[in-house]
Every structure is written in structure tokens, then in C-alpha cells.
PDB file of C-alpha atoms in Angstrom:
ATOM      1  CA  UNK A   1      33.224  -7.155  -0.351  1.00 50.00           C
ATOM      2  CA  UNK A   2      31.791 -10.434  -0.552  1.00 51.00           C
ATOM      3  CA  UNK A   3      34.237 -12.802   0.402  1.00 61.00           C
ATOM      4  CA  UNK A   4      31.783 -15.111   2.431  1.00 64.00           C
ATOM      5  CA  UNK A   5      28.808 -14.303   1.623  1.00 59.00           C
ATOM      6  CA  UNK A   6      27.241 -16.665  -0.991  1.00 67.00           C
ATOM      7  CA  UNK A   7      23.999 -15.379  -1.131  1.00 71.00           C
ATOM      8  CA  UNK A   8      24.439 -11.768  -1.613  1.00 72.00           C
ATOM      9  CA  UNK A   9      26.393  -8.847  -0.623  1.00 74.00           C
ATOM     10  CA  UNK A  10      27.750  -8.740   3.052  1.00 70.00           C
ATOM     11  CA  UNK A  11      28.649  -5.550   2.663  1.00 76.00           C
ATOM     12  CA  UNK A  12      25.646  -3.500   2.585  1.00 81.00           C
ATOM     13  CA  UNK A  13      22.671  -5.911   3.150  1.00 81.00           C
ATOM     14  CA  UNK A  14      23.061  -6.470   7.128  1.00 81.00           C
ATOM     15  CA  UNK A  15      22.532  -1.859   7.069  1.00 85.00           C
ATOM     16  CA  UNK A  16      19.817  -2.537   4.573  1.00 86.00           C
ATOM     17  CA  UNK A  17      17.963  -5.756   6.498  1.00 85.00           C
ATOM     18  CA  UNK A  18      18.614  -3.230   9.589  1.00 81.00           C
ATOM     19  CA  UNK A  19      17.199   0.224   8.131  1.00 83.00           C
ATOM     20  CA  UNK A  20      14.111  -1.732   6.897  1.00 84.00           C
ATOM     21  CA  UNK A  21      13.265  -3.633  10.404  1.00 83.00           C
ATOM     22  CA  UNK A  22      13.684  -0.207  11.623  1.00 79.00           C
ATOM     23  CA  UNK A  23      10.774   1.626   9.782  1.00 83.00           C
ATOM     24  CA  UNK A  24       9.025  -1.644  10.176  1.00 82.00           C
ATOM     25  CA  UNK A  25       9.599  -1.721  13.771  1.00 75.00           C
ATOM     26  CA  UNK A  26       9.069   2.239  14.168  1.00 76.00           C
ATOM     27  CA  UNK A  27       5.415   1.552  11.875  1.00 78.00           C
ATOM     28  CA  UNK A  28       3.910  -0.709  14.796  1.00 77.00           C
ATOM     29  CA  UNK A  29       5.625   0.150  17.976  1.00 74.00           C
ATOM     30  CA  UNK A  30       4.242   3.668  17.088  1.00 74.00           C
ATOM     31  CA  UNK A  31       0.838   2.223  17.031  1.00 77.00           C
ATOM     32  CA  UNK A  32       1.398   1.179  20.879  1.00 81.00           C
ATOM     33  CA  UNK A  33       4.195   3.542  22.036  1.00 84.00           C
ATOM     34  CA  UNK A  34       2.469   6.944  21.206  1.00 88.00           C
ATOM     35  CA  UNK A  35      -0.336   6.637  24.230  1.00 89.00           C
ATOM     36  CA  UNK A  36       2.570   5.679  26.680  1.00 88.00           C
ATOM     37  CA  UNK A  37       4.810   8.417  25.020  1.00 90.00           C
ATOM     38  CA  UNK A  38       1.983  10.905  24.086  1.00 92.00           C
ATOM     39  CA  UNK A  39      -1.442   9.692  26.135  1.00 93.00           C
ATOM     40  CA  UNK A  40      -3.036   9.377  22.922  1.00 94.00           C
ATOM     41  CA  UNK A  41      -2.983   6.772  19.551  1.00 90.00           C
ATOM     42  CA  UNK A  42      -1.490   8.208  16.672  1.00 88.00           C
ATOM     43  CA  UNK A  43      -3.380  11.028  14.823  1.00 91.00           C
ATOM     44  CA  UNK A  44      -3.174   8.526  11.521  1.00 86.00           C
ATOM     45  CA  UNK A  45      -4.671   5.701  13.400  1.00 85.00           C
ATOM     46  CA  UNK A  46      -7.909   7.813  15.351  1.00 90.00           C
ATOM     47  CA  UNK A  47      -8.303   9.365  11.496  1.00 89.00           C
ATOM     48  CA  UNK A  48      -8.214   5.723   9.925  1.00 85.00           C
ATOM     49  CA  UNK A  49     -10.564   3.995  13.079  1.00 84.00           C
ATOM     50  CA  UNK A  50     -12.603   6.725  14.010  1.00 85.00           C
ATOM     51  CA  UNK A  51     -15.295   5.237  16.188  1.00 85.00           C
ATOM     52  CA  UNK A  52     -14.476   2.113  16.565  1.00 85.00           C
ATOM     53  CA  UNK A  53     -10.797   3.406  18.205  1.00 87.00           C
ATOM     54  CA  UNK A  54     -11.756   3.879  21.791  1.00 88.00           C
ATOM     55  CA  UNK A  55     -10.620   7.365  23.835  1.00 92.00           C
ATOM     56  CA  UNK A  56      -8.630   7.696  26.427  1.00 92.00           C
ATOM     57  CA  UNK A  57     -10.651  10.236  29.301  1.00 93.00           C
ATOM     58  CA  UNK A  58      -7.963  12.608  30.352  1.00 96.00           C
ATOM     59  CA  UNK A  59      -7.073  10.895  33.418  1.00 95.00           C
ATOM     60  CA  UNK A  60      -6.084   7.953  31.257  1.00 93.00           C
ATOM     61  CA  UNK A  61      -4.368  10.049  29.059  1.00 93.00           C
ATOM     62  CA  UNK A  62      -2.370  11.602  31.510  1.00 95.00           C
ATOM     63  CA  UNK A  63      -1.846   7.871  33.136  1.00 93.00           C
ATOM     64  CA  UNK A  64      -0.455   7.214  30.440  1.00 90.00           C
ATOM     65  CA  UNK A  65       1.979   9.852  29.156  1.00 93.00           C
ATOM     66  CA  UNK A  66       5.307   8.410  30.020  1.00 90.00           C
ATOM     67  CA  UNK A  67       4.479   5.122  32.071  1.00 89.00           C
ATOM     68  CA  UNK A  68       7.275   2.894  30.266  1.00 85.00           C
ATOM     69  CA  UNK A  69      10.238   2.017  31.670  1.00 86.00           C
ATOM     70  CA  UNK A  70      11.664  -0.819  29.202  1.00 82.00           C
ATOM     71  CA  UNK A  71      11.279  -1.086  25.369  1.00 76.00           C
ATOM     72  CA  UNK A  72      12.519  -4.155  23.749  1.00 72.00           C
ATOM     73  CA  UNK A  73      12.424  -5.699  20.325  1.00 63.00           C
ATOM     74  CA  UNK A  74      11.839  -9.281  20.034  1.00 65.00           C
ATOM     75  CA  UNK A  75      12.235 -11.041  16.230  1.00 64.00           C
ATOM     76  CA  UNK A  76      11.119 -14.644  16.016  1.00 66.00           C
ATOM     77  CA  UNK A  77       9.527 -15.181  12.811  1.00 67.00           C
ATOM     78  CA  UNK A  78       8.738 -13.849   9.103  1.00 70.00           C
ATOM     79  CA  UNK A  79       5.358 -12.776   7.394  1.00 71.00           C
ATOM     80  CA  UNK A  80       5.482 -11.923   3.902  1.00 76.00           C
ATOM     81  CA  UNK A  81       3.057  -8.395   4.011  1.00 78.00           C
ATOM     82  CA  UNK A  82       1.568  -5.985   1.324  1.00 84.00           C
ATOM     83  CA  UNK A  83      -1.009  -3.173   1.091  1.00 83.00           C
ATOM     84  CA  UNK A  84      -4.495  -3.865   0.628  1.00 81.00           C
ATOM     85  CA  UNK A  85      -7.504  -1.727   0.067  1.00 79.00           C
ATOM     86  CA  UNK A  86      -9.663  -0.483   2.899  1.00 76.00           C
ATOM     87  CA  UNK A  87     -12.087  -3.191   3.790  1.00 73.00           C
ATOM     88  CA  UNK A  88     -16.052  -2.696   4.314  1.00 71.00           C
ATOM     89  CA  UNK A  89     -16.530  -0.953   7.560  1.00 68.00           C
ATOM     90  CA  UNK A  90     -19.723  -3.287   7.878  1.00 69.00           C
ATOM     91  CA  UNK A  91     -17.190  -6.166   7.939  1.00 68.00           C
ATOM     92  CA  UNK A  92     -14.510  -4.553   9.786  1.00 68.00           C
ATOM     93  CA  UNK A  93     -12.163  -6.295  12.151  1.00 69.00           C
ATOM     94  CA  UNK A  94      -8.809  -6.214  13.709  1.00 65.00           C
ATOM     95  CA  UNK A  95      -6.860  -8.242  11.142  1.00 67.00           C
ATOM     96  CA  UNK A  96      -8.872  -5.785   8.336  1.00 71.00           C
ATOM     97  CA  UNK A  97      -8.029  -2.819   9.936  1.00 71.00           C
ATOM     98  CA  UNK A  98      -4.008  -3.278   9.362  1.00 74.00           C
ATOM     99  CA  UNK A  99      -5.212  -2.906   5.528  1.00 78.00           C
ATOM    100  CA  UNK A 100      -2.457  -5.343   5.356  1.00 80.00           C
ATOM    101  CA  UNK A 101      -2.216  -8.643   3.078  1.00 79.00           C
ATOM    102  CA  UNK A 102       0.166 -10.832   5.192  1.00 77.00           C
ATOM    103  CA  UNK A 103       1.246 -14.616   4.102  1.00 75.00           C
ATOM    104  CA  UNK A 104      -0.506 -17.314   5.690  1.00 68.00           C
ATOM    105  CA  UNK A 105       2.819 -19.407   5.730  1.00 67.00           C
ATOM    106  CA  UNK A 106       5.081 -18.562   9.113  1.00 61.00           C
ATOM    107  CA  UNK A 107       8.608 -18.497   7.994  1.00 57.00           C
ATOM    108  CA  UNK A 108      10.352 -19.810  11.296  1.00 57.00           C
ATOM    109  CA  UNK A 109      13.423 -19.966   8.971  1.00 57.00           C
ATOM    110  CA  UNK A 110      14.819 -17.710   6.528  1.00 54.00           C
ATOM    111  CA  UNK A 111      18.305 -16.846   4.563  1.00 58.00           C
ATOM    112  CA  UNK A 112      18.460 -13.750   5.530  1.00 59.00           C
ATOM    113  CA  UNK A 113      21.594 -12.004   6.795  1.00 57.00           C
ATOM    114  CA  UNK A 114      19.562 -11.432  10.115  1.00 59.00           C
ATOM    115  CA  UNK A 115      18.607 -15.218  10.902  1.00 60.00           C
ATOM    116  CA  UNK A 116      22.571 -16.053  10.311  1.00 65.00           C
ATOM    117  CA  UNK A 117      23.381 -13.423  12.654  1.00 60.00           C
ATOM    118  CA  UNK A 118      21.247 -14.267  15.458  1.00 62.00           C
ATOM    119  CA  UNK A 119      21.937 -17.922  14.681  1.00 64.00           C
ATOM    120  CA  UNK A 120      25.437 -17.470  14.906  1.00 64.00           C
ATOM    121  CA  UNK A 121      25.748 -16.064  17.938  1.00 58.00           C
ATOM    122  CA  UNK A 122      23.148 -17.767  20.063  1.00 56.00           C
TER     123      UNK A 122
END
């Protein structure tokens, strides 16, 4: 099925573009939503930041655990990202830490199935 879809295949891309900002989505939020599901950061994160990753004292922890009542997704613009290596610790910094290469241009606009969605029915 691709009766209006120039660009590619209507059919399966909008399940594709969806699975993908999915695991995406699922990748960071879990970065932020495991202390307010769990009352602590992820075990991959405290093994990957070790000190510099502050702890949560128990009472925090327990603060925490379950102290959401709303999560949202919002999608406004597009980064181009790939792995990089671990950086020097000595040198080590928030935007290091990802171990992420992202694109310096912000893509406001894009082709994707996605943008003609949202564009579509705003």
C-alpha cells in the first residue's frame, strides 16, 4: 500500500517511526522515571557514573518511589545521534556522559511520516 505516500511506504513506516520513538523514548524516560518508579537511578546508569551519580538517603528514596501522577511525551524537534566511546573521566561532563555523538544542526523540520502526522492534524 502506497497509494499516497511519495516518499516511502505508508504502510509500515508510521509502526516503524512509532516502535523506534518508543525504545528511544523508553532509553531516557528510564533514566528519570526509575527513582520516581523505583527510588533509585537505573542499575546501568549508577554502574556507568559511579561517583559522580549522587545517592538518594533512604528517606529520599522512599520520597520518591511512586510520586508521579502524569507522564507525557512531548516531540518538537530532531537530533541526528550515534554511539561514542567513553570519554576521559578527568574531562567528564553531562553532555560526555550520554556517550552520545548528537548533530549540532536542530532539525525543526523533517519528512518524516511523524512531522506529517502531527502537522496534519494540528
Amino acid at each position: 500500500m502506497n497509494l499516497n505516500c511519495t516518499g516511502g511506504d505508508s504502510a509500515t513506516e508510521p509502526y516503524i517511526v512509532a516502535h523506534n520513538l518508543l525504545l528511544a523514548h523508553a532509553t531516557t524516560v528510564k533514566l528519570f522515571m526509575d527513582p520516581l518508579a523505583t527510588g533509585n537511578y537505573p542499575r546501568s546508569m549508577r554502574a556507568i557514573m559511579k561517583k559522580q551519580l549522587p545517592k538518594f538517603s533512604k528517606e529520599e528514596s522512599k520520597m520518591l518511589k511512586g510520586s508521579f501522577d502524569f507522564v507525557g511525551l512531548n516531540y518538537y524537534t530532531t537530533f541526528y545521534v550515534s554511539n561514542a566511546p567513553p570519554s576521559n573521566p578527568l574531562f567528564s561532563s553531562s553532555t560526555t556522559d550520554s556517550r552520545t555523538n548528537a548533530s549540532r544542526k536542530q532539525f525543526t523540520e523533517t519528512k518524516s511520516t511523524i512531522y506529517t502526522i502531527v502537522k496534519r492534524n494540528s
